[in-house]
Amino acid sequence: MTRGARDESGVAQAAAPPGQGQGLRGAPYEDRSGPRVSSQGLPGWLDPVVEAVRTVRPTQLSRFLPPEDGRGRQSAVLILFGEGPRGPELLLMERAGSLRSHPGQPSFPGGALDPEDGDPHTVGPLRAALREAEEETGLDPAGVQLFGVLPRLYIPVSEFVVTPVLGWWRDPSPVGVVDPAETARVFTVPVADLTNPDHRVTAVHPSGHLGPAFTVESALVWGFTAGVIDRLLHFAGWEQPWDRSRQVPLDWRA
């Protein structure tokens, strides 16, 4: 999939589901010292997301929090917002079916921290999120402005402690499958589709666990990724009422 120029000619109000962009505010972002977090120069429609990231508490995102005894493999994902022909969008990928952890599942780009990434409580997740996104989707990290970090969360089935890192795709680059052994597909999803009640369902895991899910771009987005998207939409004020009784069973081993 190739990303081209972004339409920044107009947007809906920030508290509503975003539409077309109205341009950037403030001075342009420049990354001269490696990964860092800055909200300077973001498009106005991202303001509710920035505020949500600033104020949200871990327990408002998930009931699965990192074990107090320190167990779990430190990792990071990149939640990357861009602007496409239909307005604001998110970058997602589909994991290869041969992977041991979460095979075939749509997800944010991301993976485990390497020792050279540094402190997992500071710069480590920033470096890991950008590196993994480049390895999995081919995006150019130089075009990504990191603007926020959510509290660390836990995925019990794979024992990953995940730091969600949020970014603005201020200078889009071509993306696609880099290694078929890791990634089956790379795609973008308009935020308008994620907020559309017709695309929202409740996923039913074989264990009986219920969770939010999205039917978008010929994919069922569920699990950790859908849970984070669901909470971001909610706390950004973009969520629309949807029928939680619409259930989709998961044919899933883990």
XYZ file of C-alpha atoms in Angstrom, residues 57-201:
145
model
C -5.677 6.364 34.073
C -4.521 2.759 33.530
C -7.695 1.262 34.994
C -9.758 3.327 32.551
C -8.013 1.599 29.657
C -8.007 -2.037 30.734
C -8.524 -4.382 33.657
C -5.300 -6.130 32.617
C -2.389 -4.204 34.149
C 1.287 -5.190 34.409
C 1.987 -7.747 37.174
C 3.327 -6.136 40.331
C 6.124 -8.713 40.512
C 7.641 -7.392 37.280
C 6.763 -10.385 35.111
C 6.121 -9.851 31.425
C 8.090 -8.994 28.320
C 8.441 -5.263 27.758
C 7.079 -4.167 24.398
C 5.593 -1.171 22.591
C 3.096 -0.481 19.821
C 2.726 2.544 17.564
C -0.757 4.075 17.344
C -0.230 6.181 14.242
C -2.793 8.773 13.130
C -2.604 10.131 9.603
C -4.866 11.830 7.082
C -6.102 10.084 3.960
C -8.675 10.739 1.245
C -11.497 10.154 3.760
C -9.970 12.164 6.574
C -8.167 11.007 9.727
C -7.097 7.379 9.765
C -5.113 4.806 11.750
C -2.346 2.535 10.495
C -2.901 -1.165 11.220
C -1.413 -4.447 10.094
C -2.388 -8.098 10.066
C 0.060 -10.410 11.757
C 1.318 -13.428 9.824
C -0.604 -16.626 10.492
C 2.609 -18.507 11.295
C 3.551 -16.347 14.315
C 3.441 -17.910 17.779
C 1.835 -14.880 19.421
C -1.525 -13.625 18.119
C -1.232 -15.234 14.636
C -3.380 -13.676 11.938
C -4.699 -10.953 14.227
C -5.023 -7.306 13.129
C -2.878 -5.108 15.345
C -0.907 -1.937 15.729
C 2.692 -2.205 14.505
C 4.943 -3.069 17.420
C 6.988 -5.623 19.269
C 9.374 -6.356 22.098
C 11.972 -3.902 23.347
C 15.606 -4.680 22.597
C 18.326 -4.009 25.193
C 19.710 -1.196 23.058
C 16.353 0.602 23.143
C 17.127 1.816 26.638
C 14.996 2.323 29.725
C 11.547 0.703 29.272
C 10.046 3.441 31.435
C 11.389 6.354 29.367
C 12.853 6.341 25.855
C 12.817 2.572 25.292
C 9.200 2.263 24.118
C 9.600 5.245 21.758
C 12.550 3.646 20.009
C 10.949 0.210 19.944
C 7.629 1.456 18.540
C 9.316 3.285 15.677
C 11.792 0.486 14.941
C 9.157 -2.229 14.913
C 6.806 -0.152 12.761
C 9.589 0.367 10.229
C 10.448 -3.348 10.211
C 6.828 -4.456 9.866
C 5.335 -1.831 7.548
C 8.311 -0.101 5.923
C 7.279 3.373 7.086
C 9.938 6.063 7.421
C 10.224 6.978 11.140
C 11.532 10.419 10.179
C 8.007 11.336 9.073
C 6.410 10.388 12.400
C 5.893 12.857 15.241
C 5.379 11.106 18.574
C 2.938 13.060 20.714
C 1.920 10.845 23.617
C 2.409 7.669 25.626
C -0.388 5.736 27.306
C 0.040 3.783 30.568
C 1.553 0.329 30.245
C -0.968 -2.481 29.805
C -0.767 -6.275 29.972
C -1.728 -9.030 27.515
C -2.068 -12.174 29.678
C -2.174 -14.702 26.825
C 1.267 -13.655 25.517
C 2.591 -12.077 28.748
C 3.550 -8.843 27.003
C 3.698 -5.602 28.973
C 2.762 -3.102 26.281
C 3.403 0.632 26.156
C 1.149 2.279 23.537
C 2.997 5.153 21.832
C 0.930 7.644 19.839
C 2.138 9.367 16.712
C 1.086 11.797 13.983
C 2.047 10.817 10.433
C 3.055 14.331 9.489
C 5.124 13.243 6.450
C 3.582 10.027 5.055
C 5.791 7.444 3.399
C 5.038 4.272 1.425
C 4.042 1.291 3.579
C 3.439 -2.384 2.884
C 4.495 -5.883 3.878
C 8.247 -6.014 4.505
C 8.598 -9.589 5.787
C 5.728 -12.014 5.024
C 6.931 -14.166 7.916
C 5.861 -11.348 10.272
C 3.194 -9.389 8.434
C 0.365 -10.573 6.187
C -1.098 -7.167 5.348
C -0.664 -3.453 6.055
C -3.666 -1.151 5.802
C -5.184 2.087 7.028
C -8.644 2.523 8.549
C -10.546 5.829 8.429
C -11.461 6.985 11.935
C -14.950 7.645 10.541
C -15.320 3.893 9.944
C -14.175 3.102 13.480
C -16.752 5.487 14.951
C -19.541 4.253 12.657
C -21.967 2.168 14.787
C -22.537 -0.154 11.811
C -18.907 -1.272 12.105
C -19.008 -2.010 15.829
C -19.649 -5.424 17.369
